[in-house]
Structure formats: structure tokens, C-alpha cells
XYZ file of N, CA and C in Angstrom:
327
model
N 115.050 29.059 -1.707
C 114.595 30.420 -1.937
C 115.492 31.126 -2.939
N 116.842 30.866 -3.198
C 117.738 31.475 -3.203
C 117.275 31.542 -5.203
N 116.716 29.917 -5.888
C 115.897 29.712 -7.104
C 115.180 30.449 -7.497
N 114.113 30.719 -6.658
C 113.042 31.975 -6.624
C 113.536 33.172 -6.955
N 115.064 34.027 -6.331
C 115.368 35.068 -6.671
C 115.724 35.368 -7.934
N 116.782 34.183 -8.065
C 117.063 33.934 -9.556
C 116.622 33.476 -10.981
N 114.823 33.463 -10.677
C 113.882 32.698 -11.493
C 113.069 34.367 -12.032
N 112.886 35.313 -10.883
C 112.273 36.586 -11.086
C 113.363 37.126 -11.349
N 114.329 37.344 -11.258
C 116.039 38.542 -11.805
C 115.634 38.091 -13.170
N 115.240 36.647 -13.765
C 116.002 35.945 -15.180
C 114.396 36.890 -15.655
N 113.639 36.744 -15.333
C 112.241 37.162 -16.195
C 111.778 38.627 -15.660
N 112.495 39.208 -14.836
C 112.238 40.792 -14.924
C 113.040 41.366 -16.011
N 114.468 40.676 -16.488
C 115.155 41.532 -17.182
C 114.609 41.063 -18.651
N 113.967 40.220 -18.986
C 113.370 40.111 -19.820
C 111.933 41.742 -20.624
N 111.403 41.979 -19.510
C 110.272 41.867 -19.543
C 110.341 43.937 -19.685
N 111.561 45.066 -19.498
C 111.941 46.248 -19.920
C 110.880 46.675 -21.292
N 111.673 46.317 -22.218
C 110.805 46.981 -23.753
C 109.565 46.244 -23.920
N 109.496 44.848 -23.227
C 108.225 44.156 -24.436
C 106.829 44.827 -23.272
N 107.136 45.460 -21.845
C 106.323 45.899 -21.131
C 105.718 47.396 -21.626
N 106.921 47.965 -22.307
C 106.318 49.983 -22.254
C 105.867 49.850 -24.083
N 106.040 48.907 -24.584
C 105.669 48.958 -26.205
C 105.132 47.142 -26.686
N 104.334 47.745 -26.826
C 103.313 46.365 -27.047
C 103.738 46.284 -28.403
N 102.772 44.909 -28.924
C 102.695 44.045 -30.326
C 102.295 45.336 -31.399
N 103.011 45.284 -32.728
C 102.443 46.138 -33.783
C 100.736 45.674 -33.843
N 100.147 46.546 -34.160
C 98.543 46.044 -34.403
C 97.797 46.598 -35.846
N 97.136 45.922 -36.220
C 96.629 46.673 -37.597
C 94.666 46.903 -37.736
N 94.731 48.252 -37.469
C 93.132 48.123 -37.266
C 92.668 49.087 -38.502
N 92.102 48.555 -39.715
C 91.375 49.069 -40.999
C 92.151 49.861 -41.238
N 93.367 48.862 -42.054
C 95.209 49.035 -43.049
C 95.970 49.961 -41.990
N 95.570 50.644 -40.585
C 96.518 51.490 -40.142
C 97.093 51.064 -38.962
N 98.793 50.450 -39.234
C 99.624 50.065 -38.363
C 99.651 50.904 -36.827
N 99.820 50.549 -35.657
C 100.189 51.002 -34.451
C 100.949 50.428 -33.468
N 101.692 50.932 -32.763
C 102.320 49.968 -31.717
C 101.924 50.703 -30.149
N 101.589 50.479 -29.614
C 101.081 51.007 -28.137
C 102.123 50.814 -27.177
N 101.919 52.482 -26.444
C 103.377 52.795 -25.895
C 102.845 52.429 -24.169
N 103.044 52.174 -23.262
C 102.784 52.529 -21.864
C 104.293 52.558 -20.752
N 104.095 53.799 -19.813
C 104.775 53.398 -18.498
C 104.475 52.329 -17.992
N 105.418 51.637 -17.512
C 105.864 50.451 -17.072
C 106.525 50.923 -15.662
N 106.251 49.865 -14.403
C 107.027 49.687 -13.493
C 106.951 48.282 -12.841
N 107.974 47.610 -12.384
C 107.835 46.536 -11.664
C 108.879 46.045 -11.019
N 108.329 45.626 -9.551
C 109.118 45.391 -8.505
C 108.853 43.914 -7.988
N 109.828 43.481 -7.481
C 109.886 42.497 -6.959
C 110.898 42.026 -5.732
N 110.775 41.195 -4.861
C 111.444 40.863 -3.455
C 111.247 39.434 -2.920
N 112.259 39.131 -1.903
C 111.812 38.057 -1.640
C 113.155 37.818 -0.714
N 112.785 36.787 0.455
C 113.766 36.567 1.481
C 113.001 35.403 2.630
N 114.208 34.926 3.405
C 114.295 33.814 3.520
C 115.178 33.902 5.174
N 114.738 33.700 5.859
C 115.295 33.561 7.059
C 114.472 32.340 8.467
N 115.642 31.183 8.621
C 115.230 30.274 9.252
C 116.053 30.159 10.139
N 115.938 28.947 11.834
C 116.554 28.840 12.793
C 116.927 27.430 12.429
N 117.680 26.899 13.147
C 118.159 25.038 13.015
C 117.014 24.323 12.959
N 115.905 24.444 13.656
C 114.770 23.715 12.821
C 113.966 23.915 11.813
N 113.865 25.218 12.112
C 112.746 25.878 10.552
C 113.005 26.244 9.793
N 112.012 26.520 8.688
C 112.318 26.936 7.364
C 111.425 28.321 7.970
N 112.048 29.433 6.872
C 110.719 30.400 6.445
C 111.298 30.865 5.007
N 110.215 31.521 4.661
C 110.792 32.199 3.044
C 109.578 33.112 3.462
N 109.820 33.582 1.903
C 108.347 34.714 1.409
C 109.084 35.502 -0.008
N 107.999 35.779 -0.519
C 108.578 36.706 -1.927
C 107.191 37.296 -2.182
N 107.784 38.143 -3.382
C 106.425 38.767 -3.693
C 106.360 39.925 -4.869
N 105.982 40.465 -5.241
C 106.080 41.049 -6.344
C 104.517 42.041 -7.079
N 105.075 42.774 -7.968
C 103.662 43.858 -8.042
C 104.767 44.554 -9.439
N 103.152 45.042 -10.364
C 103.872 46.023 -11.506
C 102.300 46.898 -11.710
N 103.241 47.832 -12.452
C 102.243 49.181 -13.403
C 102.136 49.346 -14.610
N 101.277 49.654 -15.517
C 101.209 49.854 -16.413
C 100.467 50.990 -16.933
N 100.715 52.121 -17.066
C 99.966 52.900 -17.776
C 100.131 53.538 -19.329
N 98.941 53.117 -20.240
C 99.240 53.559 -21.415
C 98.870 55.134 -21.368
N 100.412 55.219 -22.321
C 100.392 56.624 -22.694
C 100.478 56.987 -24.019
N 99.844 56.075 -24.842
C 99.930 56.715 -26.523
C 100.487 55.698 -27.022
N 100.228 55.715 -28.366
C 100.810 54.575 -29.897
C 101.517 55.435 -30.747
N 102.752 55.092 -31.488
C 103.292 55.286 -32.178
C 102.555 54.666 -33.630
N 101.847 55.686 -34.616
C 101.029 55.102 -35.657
C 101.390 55.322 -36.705
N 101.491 54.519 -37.458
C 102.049 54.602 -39.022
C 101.101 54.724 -39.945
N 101.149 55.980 -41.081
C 100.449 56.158 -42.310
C 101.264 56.582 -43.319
N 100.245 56.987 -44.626
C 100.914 56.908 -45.595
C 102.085 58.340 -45.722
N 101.691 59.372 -44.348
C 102.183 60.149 -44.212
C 103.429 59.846 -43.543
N 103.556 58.986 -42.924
C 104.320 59.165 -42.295
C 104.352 58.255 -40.421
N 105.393 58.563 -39.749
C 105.062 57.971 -38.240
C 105.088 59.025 -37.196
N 104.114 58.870 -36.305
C 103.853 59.677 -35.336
C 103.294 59.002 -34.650
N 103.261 60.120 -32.741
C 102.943 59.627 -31.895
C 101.853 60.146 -31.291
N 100.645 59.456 -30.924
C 99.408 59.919 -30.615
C 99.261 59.864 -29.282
N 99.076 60.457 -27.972
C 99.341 60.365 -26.787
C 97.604 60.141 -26.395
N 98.126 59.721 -25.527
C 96.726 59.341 -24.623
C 96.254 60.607 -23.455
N 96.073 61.613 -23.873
C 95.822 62.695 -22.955
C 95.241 62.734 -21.242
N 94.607 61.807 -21.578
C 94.052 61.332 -20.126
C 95.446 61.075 -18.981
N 95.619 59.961 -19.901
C 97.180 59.270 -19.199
C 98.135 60.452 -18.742
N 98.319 61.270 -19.834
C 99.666 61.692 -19.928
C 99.518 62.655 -18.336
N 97.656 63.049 -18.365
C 97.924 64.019 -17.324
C 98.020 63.436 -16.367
N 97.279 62.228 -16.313
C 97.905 61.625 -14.163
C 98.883 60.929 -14.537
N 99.785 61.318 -15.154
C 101.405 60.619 -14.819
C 102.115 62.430 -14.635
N 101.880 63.283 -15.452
C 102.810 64.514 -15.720
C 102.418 65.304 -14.557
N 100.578 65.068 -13.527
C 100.666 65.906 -12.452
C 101.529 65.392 -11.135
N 101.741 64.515 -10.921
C 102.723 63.870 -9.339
C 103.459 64.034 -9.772
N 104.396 63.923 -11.284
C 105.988 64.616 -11.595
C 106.328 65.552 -11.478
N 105.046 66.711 -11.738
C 105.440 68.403 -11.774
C 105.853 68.992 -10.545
N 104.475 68.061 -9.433
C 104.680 68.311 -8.253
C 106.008 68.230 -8.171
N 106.741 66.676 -7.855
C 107.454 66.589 -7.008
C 108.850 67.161 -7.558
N 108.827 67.671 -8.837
C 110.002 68.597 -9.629
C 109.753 70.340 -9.054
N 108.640 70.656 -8.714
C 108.550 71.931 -8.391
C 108.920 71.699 -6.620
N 108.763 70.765 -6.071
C 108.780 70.700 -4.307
C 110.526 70.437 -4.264
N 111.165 69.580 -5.310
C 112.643 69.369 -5.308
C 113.381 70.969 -5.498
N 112.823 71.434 -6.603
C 113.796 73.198 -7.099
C 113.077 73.871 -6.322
N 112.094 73.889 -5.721
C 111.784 74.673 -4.329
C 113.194 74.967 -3.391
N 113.171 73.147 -2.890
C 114.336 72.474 -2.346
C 115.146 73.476 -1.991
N 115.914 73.251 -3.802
C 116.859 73.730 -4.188
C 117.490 75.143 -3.882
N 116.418 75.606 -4.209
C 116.574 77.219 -4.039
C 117.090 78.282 -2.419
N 115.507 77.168 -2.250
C 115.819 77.989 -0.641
C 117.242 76.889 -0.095
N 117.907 76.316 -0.526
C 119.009 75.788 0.096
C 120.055 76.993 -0.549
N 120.160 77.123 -1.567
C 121.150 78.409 -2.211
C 120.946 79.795 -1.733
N 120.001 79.926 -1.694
C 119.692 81.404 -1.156
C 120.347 81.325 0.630
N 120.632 80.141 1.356
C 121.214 80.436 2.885
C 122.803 80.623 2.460
């Protein structure tokens, strides 16, 4: 089991930038590279008695695109995916407005 841990550690740390920014792409002369949130987790464990074996592992990721970075003759910029941006930016706002909520009423005692 112990292979397994060290087979997903070697190819998660791989896998950071080439996951949130994809391949350059060229669609009619105009360069892009596509940006997305990325998350990914992984686990795994192993517990046996003098006769048995057990293991288990397991693993899961996210991906949401949020915009390309596009190149023209103007120049580079970033085109966001509006859809995206809003179901990633509404569960953040929340849980940034429920934290300085938190916050507050802890300062104010």
C-alpha cells in the first residue's frame, strides 16, 4: 500500500499548473490558453491483523473553467467565463461575509 501512496504524492505534485491552465490553442490566427479552478484530493490506508491484509485508497478532483488568457494583435488579456466566475465567487462571499460576521461580533464582547 505504502507504493500506492507514493505513486499518487509523485503524480499529484505533478499535476498543480498543467490542471488550472490548459494547452495554448489557436482558433482562426487567435492564440488562447484556458484558465480553470482546480482541486484534487486523494487518500488511502491500509490496516491488517496477523492473517489479513486490507488496504483501500481513493481519490476525486474539480475542475472549473473560469476564463482564457487570449492573445491579439492588441495585446494579452483575460476573458472570464461569467457563468463560472459566479458559482465559484457566490459560496466564497458567503463564507467571507459568515467569517467577518465571526469576527466582529467576537470584538465587539
Amino acid at each position: 500500500m505504502t507504493n500506492l501512496v507514493l505513486k499518487l504524492a509523485e503524480q499529484a505534485k505533478n499535476i498543480g499548473v498543467t490542471a488550472a491552465y490548459g494547452e495554448q490553442q489557436d482558433v482562426d490566427g487567435v492564440k488562447f490558453v484556458p484558465v480553470a479552478l482546480s482541486y484534487y484530493g486523494f487518500g488511502a490506508g491500509s490496516e491488517g491483523g496477523d492473517d489479513e491484509a486490507a488496504g483501500g485508497g481513493g481519490g476525486g478532483g474539480l475542475a472549473v473553467p473560469v476564463g482564457a488568457y487570449i492573445k491579439t494583435r492588441d495585446g494579452l488579456r483575460f476573458d472570464p467565463n461569467l457563468i463560472s466566475l459566479i458559482a465559484v465567487a457566490i459560496p466564497f462571499i458567503w463564507v467571507s461575509g459568515k467569517a467577518l460576521s465571526g469576527i466582529i461580533r467576537a470584538l465587539k464582547k
